[in-house]
């Protein structure tokens, strides 16, 4: 169901085609909807590699990269980092993984992310897993996450919700219009959400 296999994805430098077949599932949903939690379950059961765009950006910042200050400022303000930076990180992680099945979590976050990824990599997602959850529930989860994230404070959370509504939901609507969205009720308990996720992945693996 919905898995797209590409005969000629582009290399990391964007120019040399390879014959490697790659399956990509975009995992989208609001901040705190449970994307990372469910991706960890999918990895265990279905052998995908999980790539969280947010995690890659945080690691890049920590590495002392020349983009570190910019990434720090964008995350603190809940803004979207320019696609070029995030796509390079995703491409590198895909190459280093040695896998050919990827859950790309928290990307694409806006139209620029979406169009740039498609044109640079030539990859279209097999489908989009969309975690649908109320803002009230997401806010509650983020305020109780306790992972020391600098953006899990009420001021930044509100900014992240605004960016989600204005920039990320239109991307989900775009894929919905192409029949690619698999929507999950993410307000349920973790185990129940995963039952719904399993039902989507089981027929194709
Ligand atoms: N179904 C659920 N019910 C209750 N709590 C949940 C559920 N799913 C995840 N959580 C908890 O909510 C918090 C946020 O989950 P998670 O980090 O997976 O969200 P996320 O979508 O990746 O968020 P972000 O976009 O900020 O990275 C975590 O503390 C997690 O344990
Ligand atoms: N495509 C993306 C994804 C994330 N960011 C920035 O990272 C922050 C945290 O992302 P999470 O998915 O871990 O919640 C996000 O608020 C953005 O500032 C990005 O720029 N582009
Ligand atoms: Mg996450």
Coordinates of C-alpha atoms and ligand atoms in Angstrom, one line a residue:
X1 CA 0.0 0.0 0.0
X2 CA 1.4 3.3 -1.1
X3 CA 5.1 2.4 -1.0
X4 CA 7.0 4.2 -3.8
X5 CA 10.1 2.7 -5.0
X6 CA 12.5 4.9 -6.9
X7 CA 14.8 3.5 -9.6
X8 CA 16.8 6.7 -9.9
X9 CA 17.1 8.7 -6.7
X10 CA 19.8 11.3 -6.7
X11 CA 23.0 11.1 -4.7
X12 CA 23.8 13.4 -1.8
X13 CA 25.4 15.9 -4.2
X14 CA 22.2 16.1 -6.1
X15 CA 23.7 15.1 -9.4
X16 CA 24.7 11.5 -9.8
X17 CA 21.8 9.1 -10.0
X18 CA 21.9 5.7 -8.2
X19 CA 19.9 2.6 -8.7
X20 CA 19.2 2.2 -5.0
X21 CA 15.5 1.7 -4.2
X22 CA 14.5 3.8 -1.2
X23 CA 11.2 3.8 0.7
X24 CA 10.3 6.9 2.7
X25 CA 7.4 7.5 5.0
X26 CA 7.0 11.1 6.3
X27 CA 5.8 11.1 9.9
X28 CA 3.9 14.4 10.5
X29 CA 1.7 15.8 13.3
X30 CA 1.7 18.7 15.7
X31 CA 4.4 19.2 18.4
X32 CA 3.9 16.6 21.0
X33 CA 1.5 14.5 19.0
X34 CA 3.7 11.4 19.6
X35 CA 5.7 11.1 16.4
X36 CA 9.0 10.1 18.1
X37 CA 7.3 7.7 20.5
X38 CA 5.6 5.8 17.7
X39 CA 8.6 5.9 15.4
X40 CA 10.6 4.0 18.0
X41 CA 7.9 1.3 18.0
X42 CA 7.8 1.1 14.2
X43 CA 11.6 0.7 14.1
X44 CA 11.4 -2.3 16.4
X45 CA 8.6 -4.0 14.5
X46 CA 9.2 -3.1 10.9
X47 CA 13.0 -2.5 10.4
X48 CA 12.8 1.2 9.4
X49 CA 15.5 3.7 10.2
X50 CA 14.1 6.6 12.2
X51 CA 15.3 10.1 11.2
X52 CA 13.9 12.9 13.2
X53 CA 14.7 16.3 11.5
X54 CA 14.5 18.0 14.9
X55 CA 17.0 15.5 16.5
X56 CA 19.4 15.9 13.5
X57 CA 19.2 19.7 13.9
X58 CA 19.9 19.5 17.7
X59 CA 22.8 17.2 17.1
X60 CA 24.2 19.6 14.4
X61 CA 24.0 22.5 16.8
X62 CA 25.8 20.5 19.5
X63 CA 28.5 19.5 17.1
X64 CA 29.8 23.0 16.9
X65 CA 28.7 23.5 13.3
X66 CA 29.0 26.9 11.7
X67 CA 25.1 26.8 11.5
X68 CA 24.9 26.1 15.3
X69 CA 23.9 29.6 16.4
X70 CA 21.3 29.9 13.6
X71 CA 19.8 26.5 14.4
X72 CA 19.7 27.4 18.1
X73 CA 17.9 30.7 17.4
X74 CA 15.4 29.1 15.0
X75 CA 14.5 26.3 17.5
X76 CA 14.2 28.7 20.4
X77 CA 11.7 30.7 18.3
X78 CA 9.9 27.6 16.9
X79 CA 10.9 28.7 13.4
X80 CA 11.7 26.4 10.4
X81 CA 15.4 26.1 9.6
X82 CA 16.2 26.7 5.8
X83 CA 15.6 23.5 3.9
X84 CA 19.1 23.3 2.5
X85 CA 20.5 22.7 6.0
X86 CA 18.0 20.1 7.1
X87 CA 18.0 18.2 3.8
X88 CA 21.8 17.9 3.9
X89 CA 21.5 16.4 7.4
X90 CA 18.8 14.0 6.2
X91 CA 20.8 12.9 3.2
X92 CA 23.9 12.2 5.2
X93 CA 21.9 10.2 7.8
X94 CA 20.2 8.2 5.1
X95 CA 23.6 7.3 3.5
X96 CA 25.2 6.5 6.8
X97 CA 22.4 4.2 7.9
X98 CA 23.0 1.5 5.2
X99 CA 19.2 1.0 5.3
X100 CA 16.7 1.6 2.4
X101 CA 13.5 2.2 4.5
X102 CA 13.2 5.5 6.4
X103 CA 10.7 7.2 8.7
X104 CA 11.4 10.9 8.3
X105 CA 9.9 12.5 11.4
X106 CA 9.0 16.2 11.5
X107 CA 9.8 16.8 7.9
X108 CA 8.6 18.4 5.6
X109 CA 7.4 21.1 7.9
X110 CA 6.5 23.7 5.2
X111 CA 6.1 24.0 1.5
X112 CA 9.8 25.0 1.1
X113 CA 10.9 21.8 2.9
X114 CA 8.5 19.7 0.7
X115 CA 9.5 21.1 -2.7
X116 CA 13.2 21.2 -1.9
X117 CA 13.4 17.6 -0.7
X118 CA 11.6 16.4 -3.8
X119 CA 13.7 18.3 -6.2
X120 CA 17.1 17.6 -4.5
X121 CA 16.6 13.9 -3.8
X122 CA 14.0 12.9 -6.4
X123 CA 12.2 11.0 -3.6
X124 CA 8.5 11.1 -3.1
X125 CA 7.1 9.5 0.1
X126 CA 5.2 6.2 -0.1
X127 CA 2.7 7.7 2.3
X128 CA 2.4 10.2 5.1
X129 CA 1.6 9.0 8.6
X130 CA -0.3 11.8 10.3
X131 CA -0.8 11.9 14.0
X132 CA -3.9 14.0 14.7
X133 CA -4.2 15.4 18.3
X134 CA -5.8 18.3 20.0
X135 CA -3.7 21.3 20.9
X136 CA -4.7 21.0 24.6
X137 CA -3.4 17.4 24.8
X138 CA -0.2 18.2 22.9
X139 CA 0.5 21.2 25.2
X140 CA 0.0 19.0 28.2
X141 CA 2.4 16.4 26.9
X142 CA 5.1 18.9 26.0
X143 CA 4.9 20.6 29.4
X144 CA 5.4 17.2 31.0
X145 CA 8.0 15.8 28.6
X146 CA 11.0 16.6 30.9
X147 CA 13.7 15.9 28.3
X148 CA 15.3 19.3 28.9
X149 CA 14.3 20.6 25.5
X150 CA 14.8 24.4 25.3
X151 CA 11.6 24.7 23.2
X152 CA 9.3 22.9 25.7
X153 CA 8.3 26.1 27.5
X154 CA 4.9 27.6 27.1
X155 CA 6.1 30.7 25.1
X156 CA 7.9 28.6 22.5
X157 CA 5.2 25.9 22.4
X158 CA 2.6 28.6 21.4
X159 CA 4.9 29.7 18.6
X160 CA 5.4 26.1 17.4
X161 CA 1.6 25.6 17.3
X162 CA 1.2 28.7 15.2
X163 CA 3.9 27.5 12.7
X164 CA 2.3 24.1 12.7
X165 CA -1.2 25.5 11.8
X166 CA 0.1 28.0 9.3
X167 CA 2.9 26.2 7.5
X168 CA 2.8 22.4 8.3
X169 CA -0.9 21.6 8.0
X170 CA -0.9 22.8 4.4
X171 CA 1.8 20.3 3.6
X172 CA -0.4 17.5 5.1
X173 CA -3.3 18.9 3.1
X174 CA -1.2 18.7 0.0
X175 CA -0.4 15.1 0.5
X176 CA -4.0 14.4 1.5
X177 CA -5.1 15.7 -1.9
X178 CA -2.8 13.2 -3.5
X179 CA -4.4 10.3 -1.4
X180 CA -1.2 9.8 0.5
X181 CA -2.2 10.6 4.1
X182 CA -2.9 7.8 6.7
X183 CA -4.5 9.6 9.6
X184 CA -4.2 8.2 13.2
X185 CA -6.1 9.3 16.3
X186 CA -3.0 10.2 18.4
X187 CA -5.0 11.3 21.4
X188 CA -5.4 7.7 22.6
X189 CA -3.0 5.9 24.9
X190 CA 0.4 5.0 23.4
X191 CA -0.4 1.3 23.0
X192 CA -3.7 2.0 21.2
X193 CA -2.1 4.4 18.9
X194 CA 0.5 1.8 18.0
X195 CA -2.2 -0.8 17.2
X196 CA -3.6 1.7 14.6
X197 CA 0.0 2.3 13.3
X198 CA 0.6 -1.4 13.0
X199 CA -2.5 -1.9 10.9
X200 CA -1.1 0.6 8.4
X201 CA 2.4 -1.0 8.2
X202 CA 1.5 -4.6 8.4
X203 CA 0.1 -5.1 4.9
X204 CA 3.2 -3.6 3.3
X205 CA 6.0 -5.4 5.2
Ligands
LIG1 N1 -0.4 8.5 23.1 C1 0.2 9.2 24.0 N2 -0.4 9.4 25.2 C2 0.2 10.1 26.2 N3 1.5 10.6 26.2 C3 2.1 10.4 25.0 C4 1.6 9.7 23.9 N4 2.5 9.6 22.9 C5 3.6 10.3 23.4 N5 3.4 10.7 24.6 C6 4.3 11.5 25.5 O1 4.2 12.9 25.0 C7 5.5 13.5 24.9 C8 5.7 13.9 23.5 O2 5.9 12.7 22.7 P1 6.9 12.7 21.5 O3 8.2 13.2 21.9 O4 6.8 11.3 20.9 O5 6.2 13.7 20.5 P2 6.7 14.4 19.2 O6 5.5 14.4 18.2 O7 7.9 13.7 18.7 O8 7.0 15.9 19.6 P3 8.0 16.9 18.9 O9 7.3 17.4 17.7 O10 8.0 18.0 20.0 O11 9.3 16.3 18.7 C9 6.5 12.5 25.5 O12 6.7 12.7 26.9 C10 5.8 11.1 25.3 O13 6.1 10.1 26.3
LIG2 N1 11.9 20.1 9.3 C1 12.2 20.7 10.5 C2 12.1 20.1 11.7 C3 12.4 20.8 12.8 N2 12.8 22.0 12.8 C4 13.2 22.8 14.0 O1 13.4 22.0 15.1 C5 12.4 22.2 16.1 C6 12.1 21.0 16.9 O2 11.5 20.0 16.0 P1 10.8 18.7 16.5 O3 10.3 17.9 15.4 O4 11.9 17.9 17.3 O5 9.7 19.1 17.5 C7 11.2 22.9 15.3 O6 10.4 23.6 16.2 C8 12.0 23.7 14.4 O7 12.5 24.9 15.0 C9 13.0 22.6 11.6 O8 13.4 23.8 11.5 N3 12.7 22.0 10.4
LIG3 MG1 9.8 14.4 18.2

